[in-house]
Amino acid sequence: MEAIIKGQELWMSHPFLMNDLEELRWGVMHGTERFVQSADITAAVGSDEGFQVLVKALMDARNLDGEVYSYDTYIACFSEHVQGDSDGRLSMWRAYGSDGGGAAIVFDTSKLTEDENSPLLIAPVDYRTTAQRLEWIDSAIGKAAKAIRELGADASASEQALQEVARNYYVRIRRAALLSKHASFEEEREWRVVYLPDLDPSERFRELMGYAITPKGIPS
């Protein structure tokens, strides 16, 4: 809070250091596994050659993310504030406000201006149980299979089209993983600001990246 007020800056954290372990890793792992094992995807492609192209493109997207993008993906977390509420939620004070002895800042989001070229994604967190998360993944797989079927006779012939389907599917599951938490955290009413390096080809935010040494170590 002192850094926000004095330095006019807001530090973001790495998603691998979040307090819900079933986030980015979990979503990407299950999203890729269920896609590869999906009978719907296999039937939609219609050939082993086409299926291998699809799987390779998906794994290439995951590897590129793991080797490049994930290391420089950052998140800032906020709790939705109800106008007129001067107390806040007790559970939030206990977990994040020094057990009630801290302070909180309320940000007026009406003062924000939209920037279509911003590499920042701002969205509310979606809370789901494990079963609901898997249902969402299966729904995303169903949409990918539909996109493949719509290619018609080109489904097994056009490597480029299949690769695009796989890449688009990976983007969907990755962003869903970054913006979802287990239903047990629902009381937090969390919003997130996510920095996505793949949306920052001009590296507008590159010079702002750094590291902070805290009592818990050196977070990314």
Short mmCIF file of C-alpha atoms in Angstrom, two decimals, residues 42-201:
data_model
loop_
_atom_site.label_atom_id
_atom_site.label_comp_id
_atom_site.label_asym_id
_atom_site.label_seq_id
_atom_site.Cartn_x
_atom_site.Cartn_y
_atom_site.Cartn_z
CA THR A 42 -10.85 -37.63 -33.29
CA ALA A 43 -14.14 -38.10 -35.13
CA ALA A 44 -14.21 -34.49 -36.32
CA VAL A 45 -10.75 -34.71 -37.90
CA GLY A 46 -11.46 -38.00 -39.62
CA SER A 47 -7.85 -39.11 -40.18
CA ASP A 48 -4.89 -40.07 -38.07
CA GLU A 49 -2.64 -37.71 -40.01
CA GLY A 50 -4.93 -34.77 -39.34
CA PHE A 51 -5.22 -35.70 -35.68
CA GLN A 52 -1.44 -35.77 -35.30
CA VAL A 53 -1.20 -32.31 -36.88
CA LEU A 54 -3.78 -31.05 -34.41
CA VAL A 55 -2.08 -32.57 -31.37
CA LYS A 56 1.35 -31.29 -32.41
CA ALA A 57 0.00 -27.76 -32.86
CA LEU A 58 -1.62 -27.90 -29.41
CA MET A 59 1.57 -29.14 -27.75
CA ASP A 60 3.64 -26.55 -29.62
CA ALA A 61 1.33 -23.82 -28.28
CA ARG A 62 1.64 -25.18 -24.74
CA ASN A 63 5.43 -25.46 -24.99
CA LEU A 64 5.78 -21.94 -26.37
CA ASP A 65 3.65 -20.69 -23.49
CA GLY A 66 5.67 -22.62 -20.93
CA GLU A 67 9.03 -21.56 -22.32
CA VAL A 68 8.23 -17.94 -23.18
CA TYR A 69 4.91 -16.40 -22.21
CA SER A 70 4.15 -17.93 -18.80
CA TYR A 71 7.31 -16.55 -17.22
CA ASP A 72 6.28 -12.99 -18.00
CA THR A 73 2.56 -13.29 -17.31
CA TYR A 74 1.54 -11.26 -14.24
CA ILE A 75 -1.63 -10.77 -12.23
CA ALA A 76 -2.97 -8.13 -9.84
CA CYS A 77 -5.95 -9.16 -7.72
CA PHE A 78 -8.78 -7.00 -6.40
CA SER A 79 -11.97 -7.61 -4.47
CA GLU A 80 -15.20 -6.11 -5.75
CA HIS A 81 -16.42 -3.35 -3.43
CA VAL A 82 -20.10 -2.68 -2.91
CA GLN A 83 -20.79 1.04 -2.95
CA GLY A 84 -21.88 2.26 0.48
CA ASP A 85 -20.24 -0.64 2.33
CA SER A 86 -17.91 0.95 4.88
CA ASP A 87 -16.93 -2.31 6.59
CA GLY A 88 -16.00 -4.82 3.91
CA ARG A 89 -16.00 -8.59 4.39
CA LEU A 90 -14.53 -10.05 7.58
CA SER A 91 -12.95 -13.00 5.76
CA MET A 92 -11.03 -10.65 3.46
CA TRP A 93 -9.74 -8.56 6.39
CA ARG A 94 -8.59 -11.72 8.16
CA ALA A 95 -6.87 -13.21 5.11
CA TYR A 96 -5.36 -10.11 3.49
CA GLY A 97 -5.66 -7.22 5.95
CA SER A 98 -3.33 -8.18 8.81
CA ASP A 99 -6.19 -9.92 10.58
CA GLY A 100 -8.22 -6.73 10.63
CA GLY A 101 -5.34 -4.43 11.57
CA GLY A 102 -4.52 -3.28 8.05
CA ALA A 103 -6.04 -0.84 5.60
CA ALA A 104 -7.74 -1.00 2.21
CA ILE A 105 -7.83 1.23 -0.85
CA VAL A 106 -10.99 1.56 -2.93
CA PHE A 107 -10.33 2.22 -6.63
CA ASP A 108 -12.93 4.18 -8.60
CA THR A 109 -13.11 2.16 -11.83
CA SER A 110 -15.20 4.86 -13.52
CA LYS A 111 -11.95 6.79 -13.84
CA LEU A 112 -10.39 4.10 -16.03
CA THR A 113 -10.11 4.77 -19.75
CA GLU A 114 -10.27 2.02 -22.35
CA ASP A 115 -7.19 1.26 -24.41
CA GLU A 116 -7.88 -1.19 -27.23
CA ASN A 117 -4.16 -1.86 -27.66
CA SER A 118 -3.47 -2.54 -24.01
CA PRO A 119 -1.81 -5.87 -23.13
CA LEU A 120 -3.80 -5.84 -19.88
CA LEU A 121 -6.91 -7.96 -19.53
CA ILE A 122 -9.40 -6.87 -16.82
CA ALA A 123 -12.15 -9.31 -15.88
CA PRO A 124 -14.00 -10.84 -12.92
CA VAL A 125 -12.88 -14.24 -11.68
CA ASP A 126 -15.15 -17.14 -12.57
CA TYR A 127 -15.72 -19.52 -9.63
CA ARG A 128 -16.35 -23.19 -10.40
CA THR A 129 -16.11 -26.54 -8.67
CA THR A 130 -13.68 -29.08 -10.11
CA ALA A 131 -16.55 -30.82 -11.90
CA GLN A 132 -17.75 -27.52 -13.37
CA ARG A 133 -14.24 -26.71 -14.56
CA LEU A 134 -14.03 -30.03 -16.37
CA GLU A 135 -17.47 -29.42 -17.89
CA TRP A 136 -16.25 -26.06 -19.19
CA ILE A 137 -13.18 -27.69 -20.74
CA ASP A 138 -15.36 -30.32 -22.43
CA SER A 139 -17.59 -27.55 -23.77
CA ALA A 140 -14.55 -25.76 -25.21
CA ILE A 141 -13.44 -29.05 -26.79
CA GLY A 142 -16.91 -29.42 -28.29
CA LYS A 143 -16.62 -25.98 -29.88
CA ALA A 144 -13.20 -26.87 -31.28
CA ALA A 145 -14.62 -30.08 -32.75
CA LYS A 146 -17.46 -28.07 -34.31
CA ALA A 147 -14.92 -25.70 -35.89
CA ILE A 148 -13.08 -28.71 -37.34
CA ARG A 149 -16.29 -30.20 -38.75
CA GLU A 150 -17.12 -26.89 -40.38
CA LEU A 151 -13.90 -27.20 -42.37
CA GLY A 152 -15.66 -30.01 -44.21
CA ALA A 153 -13.49 -31.96 -46.63
CA ASP A 154 -10.58 -29.68 -45.81
CA ALA A 155 -10.44 -30.86 -42.20
CA SER A 156 -7.79 -33.50 -42.79
CA ALA A 157 -6.14 -31.77 -45.73
CA SER A 158 -5.47 -28.26 -44.41
CA GLU A 159 -2.71 -28.36 -41.83
CA GLN A 160 -2.87 -24.59 -41.40
CA ALA A 161 -6.57 -24.65 -40.57
CA LEU A 162 -6.14 -27.44 -38.03
CA GLN A 163 -3.20 -25.66 -36.43
CA GLU A 164 -5.30 -22.51 -36.08
CA VAL A 165 -8.08 -24.46 -34.33
CA ALA A 166 -5.56 -25.95 -31.88
CA ARG A 167 -3.93 -22.59 -31.14
CA ASN A 168 -7.28 -20.87 -30.61
CA TYR A 169 -8.37 -23.66 -28.24
CA TYR A 170 -5.17 -23.29 -26.22
CA VAL A 171 -5.66 -19.53 -25.91
CA ARG A 172 -9.18 -20.16 -24.57
CA ILE A 173 -8.16 -22.66 -21.89
CA ARG A 174 -5.16 -20.58 -20.81
CA ARG A 175 -7.19 -17.40 -20.36
CA ALA A 176 -9.93 -19.34 -18.60
CA ALA A 177 -7.33 -20.77 -16.22
CA LEU A 178 -5.96 -17.29 -15.49
CA LEU A 179 -9.42 -15.97 -14.69
CA SER A 180 -10.94 -18.83 -12.68
CA LYS A 181 -10.71 -20.16 -9.14
CA HIS A 182 -12.21 -22.97 -7.14
CA ALA A 183 -15.75 -22.28 -5.93
CA SER A 184 -14.56 -22.29 -2.30
CA PHE A 185 -13.02 -18.83 -2.92
CA GLU A 186 -16.26 -17.32 -4.24
CA GLU A 187 -16.77 -15.02 -1.25
CA GLU A 188 -13.73 -13.01 -2.36
CA ARG A 189 -15.60 -11.60 -5.39
CA GLU A 190 -12.27 -11.19 -7.10
CA TRP A 191 -11.39 -9.20 -10.20
CA ARG A 192 -8.04 -9.57 -11.94
CA VAL A 193 -5.80 -7.42 -14.06
CA VAL A 194 -3.68 -9.77 -16.17
CA TYR A 195 -0.63 -8.79 -18.18
CA LEU A 196 -0.32 -11.03 -21.25
CA PRO A 197 3.06 -10.76 -23.02
CA ASP A 198 1.64 -12.28 -26.21
CA LEU A 199 -0.63 -9.21 -26.44
CA ASP A 200 2.36 -6.89 -26.04
CA PRO A 201 4.42 -7.34 -29.24
#
